[in-house]
């Protein structure tokens, strides 16, 4: 499983570990990934995602999974999250038309 956030698209970064004598060695900075279950109000079901702690705070700040997905760019979402976003938009369009 890749070390990539399913909602924000954040993945590992490459940098240097710098010693006291200023010797630089390559290292990785891993994202803080957590397994969470987020509920969609409009779809009426829950989804399991592997997201960063920062993305979880953003979901909370925006008012839930539905609002986060509607505002998110589909290019940075994972394929599973993009499918949930498409289903959500379809459900909201049906509700608005009725």
Short mmCIF file of C-alpha atoms in Angstrom, two decimals:
data_model
loop_
_atom_site.label_atom_id
_atom_site.label_comp_id
_atom_site.label_asym_id
_atom_site.label_seq_id
_atom_site.Cartn_x
_atom_site.Cartn_y
_atom_site.Cartn_z
CA UNK A 1 0.00 0.00 0.00
CA UNK A 2 1.41 3.36 -0.98
CA UNK A 3 2.17 6.03 1.59
CA UNK A 4 -0.23 8.54 0.02
CA UNK A 5 -3.26 10.38 1.38
CA UNK A 6 -6.44 9.36 -0.43
CA UNK A 7 -8.08 12.79 -0.08
CA UNK A 8 -5.33 15.41 -0.30
CA UNK A 9 -2.83 13.49 -2.45
CA UNK A 10 0.08 14.20 -0.09
CA UNK A 11 2.89 11.65 -0.40
CA UNK A 12 6.47 11.25 0.86
CA UNK A 13 9.04 14.00 0.52
CA UNK A 14 12.77 13.59 -0.01
CA UNK A 15 15.31 15.63 1.93
CA UNK A 16 18.64 15.52 3.70
CA UNK A 17 19.64 14.37 7.14
CA UNK A 18 22.37 16.84 8.13
CA UNK A 19 24.94 15.75 10.68
CA UNK A 20 26.84 17.98 13.10
CA UNK A 21 29.77 17.97 10.66
CA UNK A 22 27.35 19.06 7.87
CA UNK A 23 27.41 15.73 6.01
CA UNK A 24 24.18 15.38 4.04
CA UNK A 25 22.52 11.98 3.68
CA UNK A 26 19.30 11.31 1.76
CA UNK A 27 16.21 10.55 3.84
CA UNK A 28 12.43 10.39 3.47
CA UNK A 29 9.76 12.38 5.27
CA UNK A 30 6.66 10.16 5.54
CA UNK A 31 3.16 11.64 5.85
CA UNK A 32 1.22 11.08 9.08
CA UNK A 33 -1.38 8.62 7.74
CA UNK A 34 -4.32 7.39 9.81
CA UNK A 35 -7.07 4.91 8.99
CA UNK A 36 -10.48 6.55 9.42
CA UNK A 37 -14.11 5.83 8.64
CA UNK A 38 -15.94 8.89 7.37
CA UNK A 39 -19.71 9.08 6.97
CA UNK A 40 -21.44 10.69 4.01
CA UNK A 41 -24.71 12.38 4.99
CA UNK A 42 -26.12 12.58 1.46
CA UNK A 43 -25.24 9.01 0.46
CA UNK A 44 -26.16 7.57 3.86
CA UNK A 45 -23.13 5.31 4.19
CA UNK A 46 -19.61 5.23 5.63
CA UNK A 47 -16.31 4.92 3.78
CA UNK A 48 -12.89 3.80 5.03
CA UNK A 49 -10.00 6.01 3.95
CA UNK A 50 -6.28 6.25 4.71
CA UNK A 51 -5.67 9.98 5.05
CA UNK A 52 -3.24 12.36 6.72
CA UNK A 53 -4.04 13.91 10.08
CA UNK A 54 -4.03 17.34 8.40
CA UNK A 55 -6.66 16.19 5.87
CA UNK A 56 -8.79 14.88 8.75
CA UNK A 57 -8.67 18.31 10.39
CA UNK A 58 -9.65 19.90 7.07
CA UNK A 59 -12.62 17.53 6.70
CA UNK A 60 -13.72 18.57 10.20
CA UNK A 61 -13.24 22.26 9.41
CA UNK A 62 -15.27 22.12 6.17
CA UNK A 63 -18.16 20.37 7.88
CA UNK A 64 -17.85 16.73 6.86
CA UNK A 65 -16.88 14.42 4.04
CA UNK A 66 -19.54 15.66 1.61
CA UNK A 67 -18.43 19.29 1.75
CA UNK A 68 -14.75 18.31 1.51
CA UNK A 69 -15.30 16.18 -1.60
CA UNK A 70 -17.44 18.80 -3.34
CA UNK A 71 -14.70 21.40 -2.87
CA UNK A 72 -11.76 19.07 -3.66
CA UNK A 73 -10.04 18.78 -7.03
CA UNK A 74 -10.67 15.35 -8.56
CA UNK A 75 -7.06 15.10 -9.82
CA UNK A 76 -5.64 14.90 -6.28
CA UNK A 77 -8.20 12.36 -5.02
CA UNK A 78 -7.59 8.61 -5.13
CA UNK A 79 -9.71 6.53 -7.51
CA UNK A 80 -11.95 5.36 -4.63
CA UNK A 81 -12.46 8.90 -3.32
CA UNK A 82 -13.12 10.19 -6.85
CA UNK A 83 -15.82 7.54 -7.30
CA UNK A 84 -17.45 8.58 -4.01
CA UNK A 85 -17.31 12.21 -5.22
CA UNK A 86 -19.02 11.33 -8.52
CA UNK A 87 -21.72 9.33 -6.70
CA UNK A 88 -22.25 12.25 -4.33
CA UNK A 89 -22.64 14.75 -7.18
CA UNK A 90 -25.09 12.42 -8.95
CA UNK A 91 -27.16 12.00 -5.77
CA UNK A 92 -27.26 15.76 -5.14
CA UNK A 93 -28.28 16.42 -8.77
CA UNK A 94 -31.14 13.89 -8.45
CA UNK A 95 -32.29 15.49 -5.20
CA UNK A 96 -32.20 19.00 -6.71
CA UNK A 97 -34.16 17.90 -9.80
CA UNK A 98 -36.91 16.24 -7.77
#
